[in-house]
């Protein structure tokens, strides 16, 4: 698909600009994390990319270093006990996702696409297979994120990811990007310790 080549070029240009423009923000966050808790600044986690390939996603560390590994936050018992003070702010504002600009620059992710699943989120991966969503570049944000984010049940999320895969194009990406910016500013759809409050038959999910 011709658009995928254009999409990659856009990713390279915007991620390069992002790394340059946001470098002061990166520095401030790095200092805050180091002052707040012991451990590395960046958090690496094995995720599933396009065609179910694996890569290590980058985030600013928001949790204690003794947090159980490879466990989604919503599956942790009392997740708040594992999140650091700075981490709570970073997660609410989505600033913890900024290092993924590096993943985008490297070509492991795109700006827009289905959010990369954990390598052991077999249900989500299987549902995406059914909906054809594993064969497009994963992204920083996507159609599922602008329709509920952490509140979506797995089958709803996979269906929306599949819809994105079918309708992938410049205008779809612009729409997802613009709505994401608004959602982040409003701090919408972030649910610590829970997921799936929006049911598969709920009519409020945008199409």
XYZ file of C-alpha atoms in Angstrom:
207
model
C 0.000 0.000 0.000
C 1.364 3.374 -1.098
C 0.011 5.129 2.002
C 2.149 2.968 4.312
C 5.287 4.433 2.677
C 3.912 7.955 3.084
C 2.927 7.104 6.664
C 6.494 5.988 7.415
C 7.929 9.218 5.977
C 5.542 11.271 8.117
C 6.571 9.225 11.174
C 10.275 9.903 10.556
C 9.764 13.647 10.088
C 7.427 14.144 13.067
C 9.392 11.884 15.449
C 12.622 13.706 14.582
C 10.999 17.066 15.273
C 9.425 15.691 18.433
C 12.746 14.511 19.855
C 14.303 17.930 19.210
C 11.418 20.123 20.405
C 10.573 18.007 23.464
C 14.164 17.470 24.633
C 13.748 20.013 27.514
C 10.639 18.116 28.677
C 12.581 14.848 28.539
C 15.313 16.334 30.731
C 12.834 17.632 33.342
C 11.043 14.273 33.529
C 14.331 12.363 33.806
C 15.410 14.513 36.755
C 12.004 14.149 38.450
C 12.068 10.342 38.133
C 15.600 10.067 39.521
C 14.719 12.267 42.510
C 11.488 10.392 43.210
C 12.577 6.748 43.283
C 15.400 4.296 42.737
C 15.765 2.565 39.409
C 16.251 3.297 35.713
C 14.582 6.238 34.002
C 13.242 4.200 31.119
C 11.020 1.152 31.300
C 11.335 -1.464 28.549
C 8.646 -4.035 27.880
C 8.236 -6.754 25.244
C 5.352 -5.896 22.940
C 3.747 -7.172 19.747
C 4.286 -5.165 16.568
C 3.159 -5.499 12.964
C 2.662 -9.096 11.773
C 2.994 -10.173 15.438
C 6.728 -9.395 15.507
C 8.208 -8.523 18.905
C 10.000 -5.360 19.998
C 10.706 -3.517 23.253
C 8.485 -0.519 23.834
C 9.967 2.414 25.743
C 8.241 4.402 28.465
C 9.311 6.620 31.316
C 9.306 4.409 34.416
C 6.218 5.116 36.520
C 6.284 2.104 38.844
C 8.543 0.713 41.550
C 11.328 -1.589 40.404
C 9.853 -4.499 42.403
C 6.541 -4.413 40.489
C 5.572 -7.842 39.016
C 6.893 -8.019 35.454
C 4.824 -8.516 32.285
C 1.569 -7.966 34.147
C -0.905 -5.391 32.774
C -1.662 -2.699 35.339
C -5.349 -3.635 35.451
C -4.421 -7.172 36.538
C -2.361 -6.022 39.521
C -3.979 -6.140 42.923
C -4.209 -2.556 44.169
C -2.081 -1.073 41.332
C -1.753 2.284 43.101
C 0.670 0.758 45.599
C 3.165 0.106 42.793
C 2.955 3.509 41.085
C 5.422 6.194 42.161
C 4.383 9.771 42.993
C 5.892 11.149 39.803
C 4.539 8.116 37.968
C 0.931 8.991 38.852
C 1.345 12.400 37.240
C 3.099 10.990 34.177
C 0.391 8.367 33.626
C -2.501 10.814 34.075
C -0.976 13.216 31.567
C 0.307 10.409 29.273
C 3.800 11.918 29.469
C 5.139 8.457 30.300
C 4.526 7.547 26.643
C 6.934 10.170 25.253
C 9.946 7.819 24.848
C 7.907 5.900 22.276
C 8.884 8.690 19.900
C 12.178 6.746 19.749
C 10.277 3.561 18.823
C 8.521 5.535 16.089
C 11.784 6.957 14.749
C 13.283 3.443 14.640
C 10.294 2.114 12.688
C 9.019 -0.235 15.400
C 5.860 1.835 15.798
C 3.879 4.506 13.991
C 2.270 7.611 15.443
C -1.179 6.193 14.662
C -2.138 2.519 14.854
C -3.424 -0.164 17.236
C -1.713 0.066 20.620
C 0.942 -2.691 20.813
C -0.229 -5.570 22.984
C 1.920 -7.211 25.639
C 3.529 -10.373 24.283
C 1.374 -12.442 26.681
C -1.974 -10.748 26.008
C -3.045 -13.760 23.967
C -6.770 -12.924 24.015
C -6.208 -9.466 22.540
C -3.758 -10.790 19.934
C -6.215 -13.517 18.910
C -9.108 -11.049 18.650
C -6.972 -8.755 16.511
C -6.206 -11.707 14.244
C -9.942 -12.189 13.716
C -10.297 -8.516 12.826
C -7.181 -8.226 10.641
C -5.576 -5.721 12.994
C -2.198 -7.450 13.413
C -1.105 -6.606 9.860
C -0.837 -2.829 10.199
C 1.809 -0.804 12.068
C 1.122 -0.466 15.791
C 0.936 3.066 17.120
C 1.203 5.579 19.903
C -2.555 6.103 19.628
C -5.350 4.795 17.458
C -9.053 4.411 16.843
C -9.561 2.355 20.014
C -7.779 4.985 22.105
C -10.082 7.784 20.959
C -13.109 5.607 21.714
C -12.452 4.666 25.322
C -8.794 3.666 25.833
C -8.459 1.610 29.065
C -12.237 1.447 29.484
C -12.777 -0.803 26.450
C -13.352 -4.527 26.614
C -10.920 -6.625 24.572
C -13.411 -7.558 21.845
C -14.476 -3.923 21.401
C -10.864 -2.775 21.273
C -9.968 -5.434 18.688
C -13.017 -4.569 16.576
C -12.036 -0.901 16.506
C -8.431 -1.835 15.692
C -9.771 -3.949 12.819
C -11.873 -1.033 11.599
C -8.752 1.126 11.590
C -6.872 -1.519 9.564
C -9.633 -1.535 6.946
C -9.937 2.260 6.725
C -6.261 3.156 7.203
C -5.460 6.415 5.433
C -4.332 10.005 5.903
C -7.689 11.408 7.042
C -8.192 8.543 9.514
C -4.756 9.225 11.002
C -5.427 12.969 11.236
C -8.732 12.282 12.985
C -7.126 9.921 15.515
C -4.294 12.378 16.179
C -6.557 15.386 16.753
C -9.016 13.552 19.014
C -6.089 12.070 20.986
C -4.706 15.533 21.707
C -8.106 16.623 23.030
C -8.490 13.448 25.123
C -5.023 13.817 26.655
C -5.721 17.424 27.604
C -8.964 16.296 29.262
C -7.269 13.219 30.811
C -9.965 10.896 29.464
C -10.040 7.102 29.423
C -7.253 6.422 31.949
C -8.396 3.687 34.321
C -5.848 2.361 36.822
C -6.625 -1.123 38.045
C -9.562 -1.755 35.760
C -10.606 -2.242 32.161
C -13.594 -3.230 30.109
C -16.272 -0.948 31.513
C -17.519 -0.183 28.021
C -19.394 -3.254 26.795
C -19.401 -4.696 23.312
C -22.998 -3.690 22.679
C -22.738 -0.182 24.082
C -24.020 2.240 21.488
C -21.881 5.126 22.705
C -18.768 3.698 21.023
C -17.997 5.901 18.053
C -17.856 4.278 14.640
